[in-house]
Amino acid sequence: MTDTEYMRFALQLAKKGCGWTNPNPMVGAVIVKDGKIIGHGYHRKYGELHAERNALASCHTSPEGATMYVTLEPCCHSGKTPPCTDAILERGIRHVVIGSCDPNPLVAGKGIELLRSCGIEVTKGVLKEECDALNQSFFHYIQNKTPYVIMKYAMTLDGKIATHTGKSQWITGEAARHRVHEDRHRYSAIMVGVGTVLADDPLLTCRLENSKNPLRIVCDTHLKTPLSARIVTTTGTASTLLATVITDKDKHRPYLEAGCGILVLPPKEGHMDLNCLMTALGERKIDSVLLEGGGTLNWSALQSGIVHKVQTYIAPKLFGGSGKTPVMGIGVDSPDQAFHLGKPTISWVEEDILLESEVIRCSQES
């Protein structure tokens, strides 16, 4: 096997930690000696051992003189676990092959420098693009201290997210909806506006086996969420956070008694300040947010400049009429004021199409 093949195996291992490692990255490691794999592992869950230590623990023979393939630069600082560079040195690894360099200021090349200073050969950049893509949310979060935000919506070929009567279930097929639940597991939080709660009474949980539920965030400026809403009555299953500008503790009390969290934010033009919300979520170690709001919240999020990626599911259907569109609000005045997106990746999800685009320019003020 080649370096690329070993690294691809390490990537496959890393993906097993998807949804469980946040706000840590997904990492996989493979140890090779005399052309044979003698150990492998991955970062299983936040707070537990990192991939390198799990791989070393799995070795069925001495790793002395072996090569370790790891998707992300080994850490050289103490956090919830000891530095992985220490374990690599102690066990006599001779060569370390790395996919991504760690942007964490506590690491950021220091792990590579330490290994090289101790006589270990280091090769970096093997399958770099794939390794970087695996931890897009982590890279953004660790550098900016705010969540990576993915704006997701499903629409018909004529651009509608609901019929003229407001009905939207279901626009896409089962495979696309399954993919959305995979993302609910993958990302730390899911966010909607109170309008979505009032209209649909959504549960906003992940309905897959062996999965976790995201933190459910409701942007509720004036605390209009009904106490009977499912996101309030199911806090024993999944956590709910209501973001509001209301400071009245008496109005907070029934939600707190129901098990919800309350986050008070400063107002901005009659609504809450979404940038302040992102800062507050980052402080709570929320590294990623799946935005599943309606057109009004989507417009506000774009205007605020908090959106980093757009996921558009397109169903081969036509609704016609005056149904809602994915982004409402007042809209831009002219085409040159548009929110610009990068070249989309295109995937078929059975009968539906998924377009994923990075946001090049989000806020009109930028």
XYZ file of C-alpha atoms in Angstrom:
366
model
C 0.000 0.000 0.000
C 1.064 3.591 -0.637
C 1.081 6.600 1.690
C -2.141 7.751 0.043
C -3.861 4.422 0.658
C -2.851 4.321 4.317
C -4.054 7.908 4.774
C -7.342 7.091 3.094
C -7.833 4.290 5.621
C -7.056 6.770 8.405
C -9.733 9.080 6.970
C -12.271 6.258 7.014
C -11.459 5.666 10.671
C -11.718 9.375 11.497
C -15.250 9.566 10.095
C -16.400 7.053 12.714
C -16.107 9.854 15.271
C -18.509 12.077 13.333
C -20.910 13.846 15.672
C -19.208 12.622 18.850
C -15.962 14.605 18.935
C -17.301 18.211 18.716
C -15.795 20.674 19.406
C -12.714 18.542 18.842
C -11.784 17.428 15.315
C -12.354 14.016 13.782
C -8.988 12.239 13.558
C -7.864 8.793 12.447
C -4.461 7.112 12.793
C -2.849 4.022 11.269
C 0.476 2.477 12.321
C 2.505 0.531 9.735
C 5.602 -1.567 10.270
C 7.435 -3.671 7.680
C 4.630 -3.033 5.197
C 1.865 -4.267 7.534
C -0.719 -2.432 9.611
C -0.011 -3.200 13.251
C -2.458 -0.780 14.863
C -5.149 1.766 14.134
C -7.590 3.977 15.977
C -9.606 7.160 15.913
C -10.819 9.888 18.249
C -14.055 8.352 19.478
C -15.574 11.034 21.668
C -14.833 14.481 23.077
C -12.808 14.149 26.261
C -11.554 10.661 25.453
C -8.176 9.544 24.077
C -7.046 10.965 20.762
C -6.569 8.867 17.632
C -2.805 8.487 18.043
C -3.054 7.039 21.554
C -5.900 4.727 20.552
C -3.855 3.479 17.596
C -0.800 2.864 19.774
C -2.934 1.032 22.352
C -4.241 -1.294 19.627
C -0.801 -2.400 18.389
C -0.348 -6.177 18.434
C 3.418 -5.812 18.151
C 5.953 -3.170 19.190
C 5.515 0.090 17.217
C 9.191 0.954 17.617
C 10.560 1.996 14.231
C 7.082 2.116 12.659
C 5.359 4.792 10.585
C 2.223 6.498 11.844
C -0.306 7.956 9.412
C -2.544 10.543 11.056
C -5.136 12.794 9.430
C -4.310 15.811 11.628
C -1.063 17.098 13.129
C -0.516 15.502 16.569
C -1.177 17.792 19.518
C 1.712 18.879 21.693
C -0.228 20.497 24.531
C -2.193 19.155 27.479
C -5.970 19.463 27.411
C -8.450 16.841 28.544
C -5.800 14.296 27.492
C -1.960 14.393 27.505
C -0.001 15.483 24.384
C -0.015 12.904 21.595
C 3.552 13.848 20.685
C 4.654 12.425 24.041
C 3.106 9.042 23.241
C 4.667 9.008 19.757
C 8.124 9.679 21.199
C 7.734 7.207 24.063
C 6.721 4.344 21.763
C 9.570 4.849 19.301
C 7.661 5.816 16.158
C 10.236 6.614 13.439
C 8.153 8.417 10.822
C 4.894 10.411 11.045
C 2.829 11.131 7.924
C 0.283 13.939 8.377
C -2.742 15.007 6.343
C -3.798 18.391 7.789
C -1.780 20.856 9.812
C -3.631 21.888 12.970
C -4.761 25.564 12.911
C -5.170 25.548 16.705
C -2.796 28.256 18.006
C -1.752 25.821 20.749
C -0.469 23.455 18.033
C -0.157 25.192 14.607
C 3.056 23.522 13.477
C 4.496 23.107 16.961
C 3.688 19.390 16.954
C 5.620 18.903 13.723
C 8.541 21.001 14.984
C 8.732 19.017 18.228
C 8.751 15.658 16.446
C 11.423 16.767 13.989
C 13.565 18.225 16.769
C 13.521 14.776 18.380
C 14.753 13.079 15.205
C 11.441 11.813 13.861
C 10.894 12.112 10.123
C 7.703 14.023 9.330
C 5.868 14.123 6.010
C 2.905 16.471 5.748
C 0.169 17.220 3.215
C -0.821 13.667 2.198
C -4.490 13.872 1.072
C -4.508 17.371 2.543
C -7.681 18.553 0.786
C -9.683 15.552 1.979
C -8.319 15.830 5.511
C -9.037 19.569 5.614
C -12.593 19.045 4.333
C -13.284 16.523 7.084
C -12.829 19.159 9.793
C -14.173 22.300 8.142
C -16.254 23.197 11.204
C -13.360 22.634 13.610
C -10.950 24.738 11.544
C -13.379 27.664 11.499
C -14.253 27.357 15.174
C -10.706 27.061 16.470
C -9.604 30.122 14.486
C -12.658 32.356 15.034
C -14.185 31.103 18.318
C -17.632 31.180 16.691
C -19.661 28.348 15.125
C -19.492 27.353 11.488
C -23.027 27.966 10.170
C -24.654 25.888 7.433
C -27.876 27.305 6.017
C -29.962 24.372 4.772
C -33.267 24.346 2.959
C -35.273 22.176 0.564
C -37.130 23.677 -2.368
C -38.958 22.771 -5.555
C -37.609 23.474 -9.030
C -39.637 26.692 -9.049
C -37.976 27.832 -5.830
C -40.736 27.184 -3.284
C -40.206 25.888 0.253
C -43.950 25.529 0.884
C -47.254 25.675 -0.965
C -49.484 28.764 -0.897
C -51.287 27.161 2.078
C -47.998 26.901 3.993
C -47.648 23.125 3.760
C -44.122 21.806 3.247
C -44.105 18.114 4.196
C -42.588 16.635 2.218
C -40.709 18.438 -0.554
C -37.788 16.016 -0.806
C -37.690 12.224 -0.707
C -36.692 9.894 2.120
C -33.018 9.705 1.130
C -32.604 13.483 1.313
C -34.387 13.608 4.668
C -32.083 10.850 5.930
C -29.097 12.946 4.856
C -30.450 15.888 6.860
C -30.682 13.701 9.970
C -27.050 12.675 9.439
C -26.167 16.363 9.525
C -28.230 16.889 12.666
C -26.048 14.233 14.249
C -22.845 15.697 12.801
C -23.271 19.321 13.866
C -23.487 20.626 17.416
C -26.680 22.653 17.151
C -29.745 23.254 15.010
C -31.321 26.703 14.831
C -34.748 27.953 13.755
C -36.824 31.082 14.245
C -39.905 31.252 16.423
C -41.984 31.509 13.234
C -40.997 27.955 12.332
C -41.956 26.771 15.825
C -45.364 28.455 15.606
C -46.062 27.176 12.094
C -44.721 23.608 12.251
C -44.179 22.693 15.932
C -41.006 20.792 14.912
C -39.145 18.346 17.122
C -35.692 19.121 15.624
C -34.083 15.902 16.825
C -32.001 13.282 15.034
C -34.039 10.189 14.302
C -31.163 7.859 13.416
C -29.998 4.913 15.506
C -26.815 5.354 17.558
C -26.900 9.117 17.118
C -26.977 12.206 19.290
C -29.407 15.118 19.254
C -28.134 18.602 18.505
C -28.729 21.517 20.846
C -31.996 23.084 19.654
C -31.780 26.879 19.402
C -34.824 29.072 18.823
C -34.341 32.703 17.846
C -37.311 34.106 19.782
C -36.904 37.857 20.157
C -40.061 38.411 22.232
C -40.441 34.943 23.834
C -43.480 33.778 21.883
C -42.619 30.074 21.930
C -45.648 28.196 23.326
C -44.972 26.229 26.482
C -46.826 23.388 24.753
C -44.374 23.339 21.835
C -42.566 20.026 21.385
C -39.130 21.634 21.729
C -40.219 22.764 25.207
C -41.940 19.575 26.345
C -39.099 17.267 25.227
C -36.123 18.853 26.964
C -35.539 15.546 28.697
C -34.645 14.103 25.292
C -32.811 17.029 23.718
C -31.622 20.359 25.087
C -33.383 23.567 24.056
C -31.993 27.101 24.191
C -34.226 30.118 23.646
C -32.351 33.204 22.453
C -34.237 36.406 23.235
C -33.957 40.100 24.081
C -36.504 39.783 26.910
C -34.836 40.413 30.264
C -37.937 39.886 32.466
C -37.081 36.937 34.737
C -40.775 36.270 35.371
C -41.208 35.555 31.661
C -38.135 33.310 31.743
C -39.335 31.247 34.695
C -41.855 28.894 32.999
C -39.349 28.018 30.287
C -36.605 27.402 32.830
C -38.967 25.222 34.862
C -39.677 23.226 31.695
C -35.946 22.582 31.297
C -35.113 25.144 28.606
C -32.105 27.409 28.682
C -32.509 31.155 28.200
C -29.897 33.317 26.500
C -30.520 37.070 26.664
C -28.955 39.062 23.847
C -28.835 42.761 22.975
C -31.418 43.993 20.444
C -30.469 45.135 16.969
C -33.007 46.889 14.719
C -35.950 45.339 16.525
C -34.482 41.822 16.623
C -31.693 40.084 18.495
C -28.082 40.560 17.444
C -27.165 37.339 15.619
C -23.453 38.099 15.769
C -23.670 38.331 19.554
C -25.525 35.021 19.496
C -22.681 33.385 17.571
C -20.131 34.744 20.058
C -22.170 33.406 22.973
C -22.524 29.989 21.332
C -18.788 29.831 20.694
C -18.189 30.482 24.373
C -20.420 27.460 25.082
C -18.201 25.311 22.791
C -20.821 25.094 20.056
C -18.588 24.684 17.001
C -21.267 24.300 14.319
C -24.887 25.262 13.671
C -27.291 23.811 11.126
C -29.664 26.630 10.267
C -33.060 25.148 9.365
C -35.085 28.316 9.690
C -37.571 29.860 7.307
C -37.008 32.612 4.798
C -37.138 35.431 7.365
C -34.388 34.020 9.592
C -32.339 33.031 6.526
C -32.430 36.630 5.297
C -31.400 37.965 8.727
C -28.581 35.420 8.961
C -27.239 36.372 5.544
C -27.465 40.076 6.322
C -25.628 39.527 9.608
C -22.806 37.715 7.816
C -22.985 34.576 9.988
C -23.593 32.024 7.190
C -20.586 30.092 5.868
C -22.153 27.392 3.695
C -25.484 26.960 1.907
C -27.029 23.528 1.382
C -29.827 23.514 -1.174
C -31.895 20.391 -1.713
C -33.852 20.624 -4.958
C -36.800 18.316 -5.605
C -38.094 17.635 -9.131
C -41.459 19.221 -8.324
C -43.311 22.448 -9.123
C -45.661 24.164 -6.642
C -46.428 27.363 -8.510
C -48.476 30.120 -6.935
C -47.313 32.394 -4.166
C -45.570 29.878 -1.921
C -42.700 30.948 0.323
C -39.125 31.087 -0.951
C -35.927 30.102 0.929
C -34.781 33.680 1.560
C -37.438 36.304 2.250
C -36.879 39.716 3.797
C -36.730 42.877 1.747
C -34.147 41.432 -0.627
C -31.328 43.236 -2.398
C -31.926 46.310 -4.540
C -29.822 45.257 -7.505
C -27.967 42.135 -8.751
C -24.567 43.544 -7.815
C -25.654 43.477 -4.158
C -26.295 39.727 -4.239
C -24.853 37.405 -1.636
C -22.111 35.604 -3.544
C -21.530 31.859 -3.307
C -18.680 29.700 -4.559
C -18.953 27.072 -7.261
C -21.316 24.434 -5.852
C -20.613 20.771 -5.454
C -23.483 18.767 -6.917
C -24.725 15.453 -5.518
C -27.663 13.258 -6.375
C -29.612 12.050 -3.342
C -31.794 9.546 -5.178
C -34.369 11.674 -7.031
C -33.280 14.959 -5.420
C -30.257 17.187 -6.068
C -28.037 18.657 -3.347
C -26.052 21.816 -4.091
C -23.441 22.864 -1.506
C -21.743 26.239 -1.818
C -19.335 28.159 0.364
C -20.342 31.752 1.031
C -17.874 34.172 -0.542
C -19.592 37.344 0.600
C -22.400 37.095 3.084
C -23.091 40.466 4.696
C -23.967 43.323 2.365
C -21.934 45.535 4.684
C -18.681 43.660 3.956
